[in-house]
mmCIF file of C-alpha atoms and ligand atoms in Angstrom:
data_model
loop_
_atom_site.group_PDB
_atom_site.id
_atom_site.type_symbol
_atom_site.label_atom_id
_atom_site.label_comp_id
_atom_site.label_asym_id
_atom_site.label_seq_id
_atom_site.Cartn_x
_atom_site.Cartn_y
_atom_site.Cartn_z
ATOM 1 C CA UNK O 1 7.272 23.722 -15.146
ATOM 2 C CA UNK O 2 10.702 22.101 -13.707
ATOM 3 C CA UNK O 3 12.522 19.546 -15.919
ATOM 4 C CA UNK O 4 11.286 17.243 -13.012
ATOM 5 C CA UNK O 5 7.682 18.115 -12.713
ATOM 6 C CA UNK O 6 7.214 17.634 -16.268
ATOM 7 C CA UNK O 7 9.046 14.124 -16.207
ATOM 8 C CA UNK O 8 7.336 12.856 -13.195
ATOM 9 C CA UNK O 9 3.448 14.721 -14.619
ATOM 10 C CA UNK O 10 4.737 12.435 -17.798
ATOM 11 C CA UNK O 11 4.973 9.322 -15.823
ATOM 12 C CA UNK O 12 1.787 9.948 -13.766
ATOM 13 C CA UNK O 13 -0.182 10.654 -17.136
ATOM 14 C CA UNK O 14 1.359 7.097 -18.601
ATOM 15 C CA UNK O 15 0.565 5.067 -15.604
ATOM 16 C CA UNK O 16 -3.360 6.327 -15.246
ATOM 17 C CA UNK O 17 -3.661 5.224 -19.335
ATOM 18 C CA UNK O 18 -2.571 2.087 -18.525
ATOM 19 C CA UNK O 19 -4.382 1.330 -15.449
ATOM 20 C CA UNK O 20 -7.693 2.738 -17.475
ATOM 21 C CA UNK O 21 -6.460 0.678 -20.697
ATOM 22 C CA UNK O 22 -5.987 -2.841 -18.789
ATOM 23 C CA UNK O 23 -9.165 -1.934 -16.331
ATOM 24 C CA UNK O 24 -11.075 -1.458 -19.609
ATOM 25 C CA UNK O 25 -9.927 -5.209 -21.181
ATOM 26 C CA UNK O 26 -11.500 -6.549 -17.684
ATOM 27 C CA UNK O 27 -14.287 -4.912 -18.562
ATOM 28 C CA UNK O 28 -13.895 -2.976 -14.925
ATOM 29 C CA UNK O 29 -14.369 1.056 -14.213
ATOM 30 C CA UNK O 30 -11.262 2.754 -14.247
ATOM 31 C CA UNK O 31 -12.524 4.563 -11.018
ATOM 32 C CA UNK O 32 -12.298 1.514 -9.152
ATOM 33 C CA UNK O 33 -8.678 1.245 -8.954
ATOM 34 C CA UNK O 34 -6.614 3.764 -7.063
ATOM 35 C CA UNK O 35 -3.216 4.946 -7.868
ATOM 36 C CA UNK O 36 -0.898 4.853 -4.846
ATOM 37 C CA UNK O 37 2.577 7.014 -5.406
ATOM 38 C CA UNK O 38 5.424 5.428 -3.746
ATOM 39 C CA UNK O 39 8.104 7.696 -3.387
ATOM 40 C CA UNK O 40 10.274 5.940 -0.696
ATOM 41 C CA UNK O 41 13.716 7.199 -1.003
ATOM 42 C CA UNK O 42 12.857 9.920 -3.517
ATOM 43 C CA UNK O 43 13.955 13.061 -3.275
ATOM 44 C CA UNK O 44 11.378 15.365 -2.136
ATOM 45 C CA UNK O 45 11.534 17.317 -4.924
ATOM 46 C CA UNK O 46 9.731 14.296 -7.111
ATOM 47 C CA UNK O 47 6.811 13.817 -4.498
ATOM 48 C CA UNK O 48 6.524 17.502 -4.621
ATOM 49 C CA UNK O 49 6.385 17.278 -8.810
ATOM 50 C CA UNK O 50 3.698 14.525 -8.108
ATOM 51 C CA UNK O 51 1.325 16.510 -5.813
ATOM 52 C CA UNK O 52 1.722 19.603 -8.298
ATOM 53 C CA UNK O 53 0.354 16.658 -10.936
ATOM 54 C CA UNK O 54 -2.709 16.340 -8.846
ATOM 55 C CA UNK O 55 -1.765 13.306 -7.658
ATOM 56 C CA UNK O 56 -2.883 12.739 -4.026
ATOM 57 C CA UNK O 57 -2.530 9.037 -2.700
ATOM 58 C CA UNK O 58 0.690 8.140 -1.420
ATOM 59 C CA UNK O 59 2.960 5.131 0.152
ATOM 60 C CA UNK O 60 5.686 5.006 1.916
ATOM 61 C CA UNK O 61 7.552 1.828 3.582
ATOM 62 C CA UNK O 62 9.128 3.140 7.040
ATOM 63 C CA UNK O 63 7.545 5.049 9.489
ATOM 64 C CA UNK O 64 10.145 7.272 9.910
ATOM 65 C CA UNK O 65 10.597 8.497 6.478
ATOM 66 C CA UNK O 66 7.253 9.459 6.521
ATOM 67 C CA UNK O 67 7.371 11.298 9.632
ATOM 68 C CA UNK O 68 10.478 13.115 8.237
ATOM 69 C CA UNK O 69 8.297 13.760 5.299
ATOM 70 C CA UNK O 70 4.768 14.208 5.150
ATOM 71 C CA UNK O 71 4.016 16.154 8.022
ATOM 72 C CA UNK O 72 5.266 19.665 6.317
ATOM 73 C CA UNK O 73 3.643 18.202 2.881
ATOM 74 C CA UNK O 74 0.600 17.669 4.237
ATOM 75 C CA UNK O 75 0.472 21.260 5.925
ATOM 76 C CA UNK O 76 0.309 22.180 2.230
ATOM 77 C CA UNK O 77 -1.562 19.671 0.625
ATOM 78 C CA UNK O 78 -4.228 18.173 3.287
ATOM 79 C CA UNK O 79 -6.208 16.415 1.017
ATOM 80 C CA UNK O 80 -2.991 13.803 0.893
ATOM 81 C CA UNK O 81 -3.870 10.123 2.023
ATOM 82 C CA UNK O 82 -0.828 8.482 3.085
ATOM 83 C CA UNK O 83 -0.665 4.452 3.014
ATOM 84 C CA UNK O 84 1.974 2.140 5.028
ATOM 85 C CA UNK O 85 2.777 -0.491 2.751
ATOM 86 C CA UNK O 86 5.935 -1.465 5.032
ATOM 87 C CA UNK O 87 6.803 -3.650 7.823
ATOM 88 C CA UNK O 88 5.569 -2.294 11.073
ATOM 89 C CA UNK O 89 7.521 -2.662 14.224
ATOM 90 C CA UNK O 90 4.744 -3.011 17.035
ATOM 91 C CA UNK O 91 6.703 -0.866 18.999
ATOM 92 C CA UNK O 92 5.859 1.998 15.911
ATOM 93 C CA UNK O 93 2.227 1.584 16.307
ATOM 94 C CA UNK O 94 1.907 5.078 18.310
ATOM 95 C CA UNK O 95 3.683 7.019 15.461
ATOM 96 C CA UNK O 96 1.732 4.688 12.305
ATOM 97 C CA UNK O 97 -1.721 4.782 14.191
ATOM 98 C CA UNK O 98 -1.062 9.214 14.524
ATOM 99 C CA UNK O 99 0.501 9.202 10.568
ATOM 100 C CA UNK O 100 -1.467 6.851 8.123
ATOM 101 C CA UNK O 101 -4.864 7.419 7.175
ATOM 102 C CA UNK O 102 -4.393 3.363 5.928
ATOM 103 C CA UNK O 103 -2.423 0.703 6.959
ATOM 104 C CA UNK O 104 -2.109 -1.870 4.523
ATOM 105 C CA UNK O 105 0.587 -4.457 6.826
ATOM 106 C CA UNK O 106 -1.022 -6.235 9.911
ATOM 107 C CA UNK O 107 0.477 -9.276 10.160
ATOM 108 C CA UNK O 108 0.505 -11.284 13.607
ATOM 109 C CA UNK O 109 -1.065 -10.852 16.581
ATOM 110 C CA UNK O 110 1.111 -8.997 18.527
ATOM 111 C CA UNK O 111 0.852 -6.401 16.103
ATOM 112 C CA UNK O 112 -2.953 -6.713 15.126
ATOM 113 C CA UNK O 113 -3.330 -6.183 19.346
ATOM 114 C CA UNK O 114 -0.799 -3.410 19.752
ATOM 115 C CA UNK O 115 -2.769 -1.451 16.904
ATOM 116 C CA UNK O 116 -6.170 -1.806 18.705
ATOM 117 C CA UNK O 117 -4.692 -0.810 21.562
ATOM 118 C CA UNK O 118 -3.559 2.704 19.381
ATOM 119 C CA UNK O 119 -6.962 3.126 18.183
ATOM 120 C CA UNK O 120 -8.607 3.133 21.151
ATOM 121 C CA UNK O 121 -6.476 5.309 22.818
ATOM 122 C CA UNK O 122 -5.586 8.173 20.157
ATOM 123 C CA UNK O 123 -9.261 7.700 18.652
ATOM 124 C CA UNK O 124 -7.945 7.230 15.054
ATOM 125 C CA UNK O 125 -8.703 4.347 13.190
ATOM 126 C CA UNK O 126 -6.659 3.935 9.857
ATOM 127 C CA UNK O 127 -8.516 1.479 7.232
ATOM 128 C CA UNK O 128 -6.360 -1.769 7.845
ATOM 129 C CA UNK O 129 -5.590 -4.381 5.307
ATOM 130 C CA UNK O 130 -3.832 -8.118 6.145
ATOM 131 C CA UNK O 131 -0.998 -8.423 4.255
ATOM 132 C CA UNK O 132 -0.631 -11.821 2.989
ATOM 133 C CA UNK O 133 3.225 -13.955 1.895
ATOM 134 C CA UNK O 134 1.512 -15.525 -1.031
ATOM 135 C CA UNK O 135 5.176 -16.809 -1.698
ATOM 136 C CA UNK O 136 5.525 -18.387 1.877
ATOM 137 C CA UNK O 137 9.042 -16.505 1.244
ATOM 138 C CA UNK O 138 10.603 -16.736 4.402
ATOM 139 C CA UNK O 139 12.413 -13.290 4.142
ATOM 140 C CA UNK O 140 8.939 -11.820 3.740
ATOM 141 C CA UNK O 141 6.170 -10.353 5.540
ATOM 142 C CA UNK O 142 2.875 -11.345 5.114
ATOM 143 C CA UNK O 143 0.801 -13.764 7.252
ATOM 144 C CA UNK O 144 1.056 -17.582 5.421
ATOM 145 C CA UNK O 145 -2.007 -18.357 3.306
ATOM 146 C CA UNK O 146 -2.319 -20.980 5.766
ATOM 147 C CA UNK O 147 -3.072 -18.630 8.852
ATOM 148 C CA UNK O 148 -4.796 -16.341 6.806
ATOM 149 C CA UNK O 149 -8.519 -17.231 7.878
ATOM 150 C CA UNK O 150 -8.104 -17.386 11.114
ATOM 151 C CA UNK O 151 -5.941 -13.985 11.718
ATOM 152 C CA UNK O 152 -8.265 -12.155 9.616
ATOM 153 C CA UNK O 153 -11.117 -13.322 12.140
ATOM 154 C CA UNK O 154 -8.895 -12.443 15.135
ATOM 155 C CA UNK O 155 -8.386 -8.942 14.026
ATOM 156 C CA UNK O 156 -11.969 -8.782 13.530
ATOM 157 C CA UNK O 157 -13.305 -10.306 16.337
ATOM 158 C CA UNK O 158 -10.896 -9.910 18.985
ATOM 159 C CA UNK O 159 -9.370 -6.723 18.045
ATOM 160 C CA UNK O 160 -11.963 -5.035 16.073
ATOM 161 C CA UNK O 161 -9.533 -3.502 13.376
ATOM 162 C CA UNK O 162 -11.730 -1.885 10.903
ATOM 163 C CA UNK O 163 -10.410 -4.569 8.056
ATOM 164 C CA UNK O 164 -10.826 -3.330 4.313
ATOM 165 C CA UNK O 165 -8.762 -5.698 1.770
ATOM 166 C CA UNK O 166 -5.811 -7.634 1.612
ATOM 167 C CA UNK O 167 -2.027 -6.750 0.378
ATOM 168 C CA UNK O 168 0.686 -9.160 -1.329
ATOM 169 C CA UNK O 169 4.240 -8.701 -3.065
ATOM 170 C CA UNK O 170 4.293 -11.806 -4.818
ATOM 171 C CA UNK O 171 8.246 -13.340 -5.426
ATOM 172 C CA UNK O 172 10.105 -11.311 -7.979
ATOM 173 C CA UNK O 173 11.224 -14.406 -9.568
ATOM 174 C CA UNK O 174 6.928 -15.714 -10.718
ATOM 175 C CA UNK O 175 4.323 -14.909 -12.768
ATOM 176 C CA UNK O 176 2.587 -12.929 -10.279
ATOM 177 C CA UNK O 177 -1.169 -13.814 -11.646
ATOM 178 C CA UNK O 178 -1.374 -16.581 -9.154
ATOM 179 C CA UNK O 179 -0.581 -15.125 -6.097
ATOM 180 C CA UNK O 180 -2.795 -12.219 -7.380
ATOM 181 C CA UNK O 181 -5.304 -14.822 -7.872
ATOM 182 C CA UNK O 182 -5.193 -16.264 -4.925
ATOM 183 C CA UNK O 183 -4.774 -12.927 -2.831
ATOM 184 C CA UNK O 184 -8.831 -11.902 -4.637
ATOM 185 C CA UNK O 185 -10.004 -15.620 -3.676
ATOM 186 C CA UNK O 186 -9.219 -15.124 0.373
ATOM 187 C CA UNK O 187 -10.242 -11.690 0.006
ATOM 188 C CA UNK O 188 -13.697 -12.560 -1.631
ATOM 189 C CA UNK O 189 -13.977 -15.293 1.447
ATOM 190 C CA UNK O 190 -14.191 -12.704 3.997
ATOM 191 C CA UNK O 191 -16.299 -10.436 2.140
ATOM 192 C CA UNK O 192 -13.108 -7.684 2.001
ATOM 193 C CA UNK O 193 -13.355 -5.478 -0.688
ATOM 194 C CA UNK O 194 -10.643 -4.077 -1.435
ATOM 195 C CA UNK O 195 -7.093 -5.634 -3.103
ATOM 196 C CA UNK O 196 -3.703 -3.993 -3.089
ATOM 197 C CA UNK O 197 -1.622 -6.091 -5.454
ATOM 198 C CA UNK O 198 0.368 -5.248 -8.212
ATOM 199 C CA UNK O 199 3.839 -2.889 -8.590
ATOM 200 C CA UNK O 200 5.916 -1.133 -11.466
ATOM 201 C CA UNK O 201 6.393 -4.172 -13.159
ATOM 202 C CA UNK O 202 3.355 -5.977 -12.420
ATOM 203 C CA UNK O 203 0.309 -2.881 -11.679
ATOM 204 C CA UNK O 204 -1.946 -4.210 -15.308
ATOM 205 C CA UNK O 205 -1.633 -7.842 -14.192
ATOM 206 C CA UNK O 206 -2.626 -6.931 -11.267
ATOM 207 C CA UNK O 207 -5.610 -4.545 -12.680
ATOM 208 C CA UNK O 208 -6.993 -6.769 -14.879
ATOM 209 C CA UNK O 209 -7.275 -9.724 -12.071
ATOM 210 C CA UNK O 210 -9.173 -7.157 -9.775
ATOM 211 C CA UNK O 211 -6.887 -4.524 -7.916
ATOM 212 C CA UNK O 212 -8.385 -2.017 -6.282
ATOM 213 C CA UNK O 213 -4.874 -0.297 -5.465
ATOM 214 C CA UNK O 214 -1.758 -0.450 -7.296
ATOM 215 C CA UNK O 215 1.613 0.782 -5.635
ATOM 216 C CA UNK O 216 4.102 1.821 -8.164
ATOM 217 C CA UNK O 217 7.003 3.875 -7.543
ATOM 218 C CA UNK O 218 9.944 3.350 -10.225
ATOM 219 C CA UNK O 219 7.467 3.818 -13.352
ATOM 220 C CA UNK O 220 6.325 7.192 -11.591
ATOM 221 C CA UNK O 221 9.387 8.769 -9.973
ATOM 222 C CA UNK O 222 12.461 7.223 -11.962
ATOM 223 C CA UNK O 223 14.810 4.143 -9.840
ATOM 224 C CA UNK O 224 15.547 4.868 -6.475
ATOM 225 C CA UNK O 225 19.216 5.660 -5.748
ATOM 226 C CA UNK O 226 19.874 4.052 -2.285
ATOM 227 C CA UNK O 227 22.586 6.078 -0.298
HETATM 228 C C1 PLP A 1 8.776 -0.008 -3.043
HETATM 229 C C2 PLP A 1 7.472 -0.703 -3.013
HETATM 230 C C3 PLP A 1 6.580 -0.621 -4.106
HETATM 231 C C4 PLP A 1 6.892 0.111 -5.386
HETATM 232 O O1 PLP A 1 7.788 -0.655 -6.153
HETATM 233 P P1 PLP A 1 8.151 -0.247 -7.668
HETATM 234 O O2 PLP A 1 8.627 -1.522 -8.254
HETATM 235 O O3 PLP A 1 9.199 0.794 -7.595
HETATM 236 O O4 PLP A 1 6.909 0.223 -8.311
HETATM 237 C C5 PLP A 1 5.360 -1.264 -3.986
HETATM 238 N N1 PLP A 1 5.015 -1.945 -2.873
HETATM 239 C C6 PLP A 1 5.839 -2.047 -1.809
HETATM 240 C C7 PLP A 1 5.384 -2.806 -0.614
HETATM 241 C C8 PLP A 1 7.087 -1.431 -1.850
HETATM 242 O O5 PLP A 1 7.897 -1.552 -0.787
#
């Protein structure tokens, strides 16, 4: 085993006891919260390590990394399922709709339409969640908490998006059990299932208020070196 593999199996190893330590103080099965790897700007070499761990469930933020990625992984390893957690352009929604087994950003109309659209015509559909700007940060994507009933019933209704759980990145600079709190309130209102809250800094928060997929990517793969 590389210097790397052994780092990043370390890492993997750490995270999963602390997702299974803080599911356990909510009294919640382990098994119901899902690991996702993000290993945006990672060398490949670390997602590599991380699949060599076992480690199967993946995110990535731009469609185009992941197309300049994953295909050749996942001629390797086709068991992979790969997750957008990143803005989505709706003029992307060919390439996301043919890549992502999950897309965890819808956000407006335009977009929630322009994915239907994709569906229908590739015959694909990727699990969808709403991804919701808790923060009402205006940098930030996300519908506002305010809109948030009504898009989720357009994407139902009008679009027919098969609609699983909601996502947030709650502001760097709060305690992030509120907006995780309120992200499993709006979730539980729609009958949605599943929750994808909570990042390196935040994932056992997150866990123990009900997060059914955690995205962490520093406390797996080491901080990302931006060219
Ligand atoms: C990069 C990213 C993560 C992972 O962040 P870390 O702090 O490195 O764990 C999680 N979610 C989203 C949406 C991201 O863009």
């Amino acid at each position: 085993m590389s210097d790397v593999e052994a780092e990043v199996a370390g890492n993997l190893a750490a995270v999963r006891a602390r997702i299974a330590a803080a599911a356990a103080e909510a009294e919640r099965d382990p098994d119901e919260v899902t690991l996702i790897a993000v290993g945006k700007v990672q060398p490949v070499e670390r997602v590599e390590a991380a699949l060599a761990a076992g480690q199967r469930v993946f995110g990535e933020n731009r469609v185009q990394e992941a197309q300049g990625k994953w295909p050749a992984l996942r001629a390797r390893y086709p068991d992979v399922e790969l997750h957008l957690i990143g803005p989505l352009q709706s003029n992307k929604t060919r390439e996301a709709v043919a890549l992502f087994d999950v897309i965890q950003t819808v956000d407006r109309p335009k977009l929630a339409a322009e994915l239907a659209k994709e569906m229908a015509r590739q015959g694909r559909r990727p699990d969808c969640y709403v991804q919701v700007n808790t923060g009402e940060e205006p940098q930030k994507a996300g519908v506002l908490p305010a809109d948030a009933d009504a898009f989720i019933e357009t994407c139902r209704v009008e679009h027919g998006l098969p609609l699983v759980g909601l996502m947030c990145i709650p502001p760097a600079d709060e305690d992030p059990t509120l907006h995780f709190a309120l992200l499993r309130e709006l979730a539980k209102r729609h009958g949605l299932t599943r929750l994808s809250m909570g990042m390196s800094g935040d994932y056992e928060d997150a866990v123990r208020l009900g997060a059914t997929h955690v995205r962490v990517g520093t406390a797996i793969f080491g901080a990302r070196h931006y060219e």
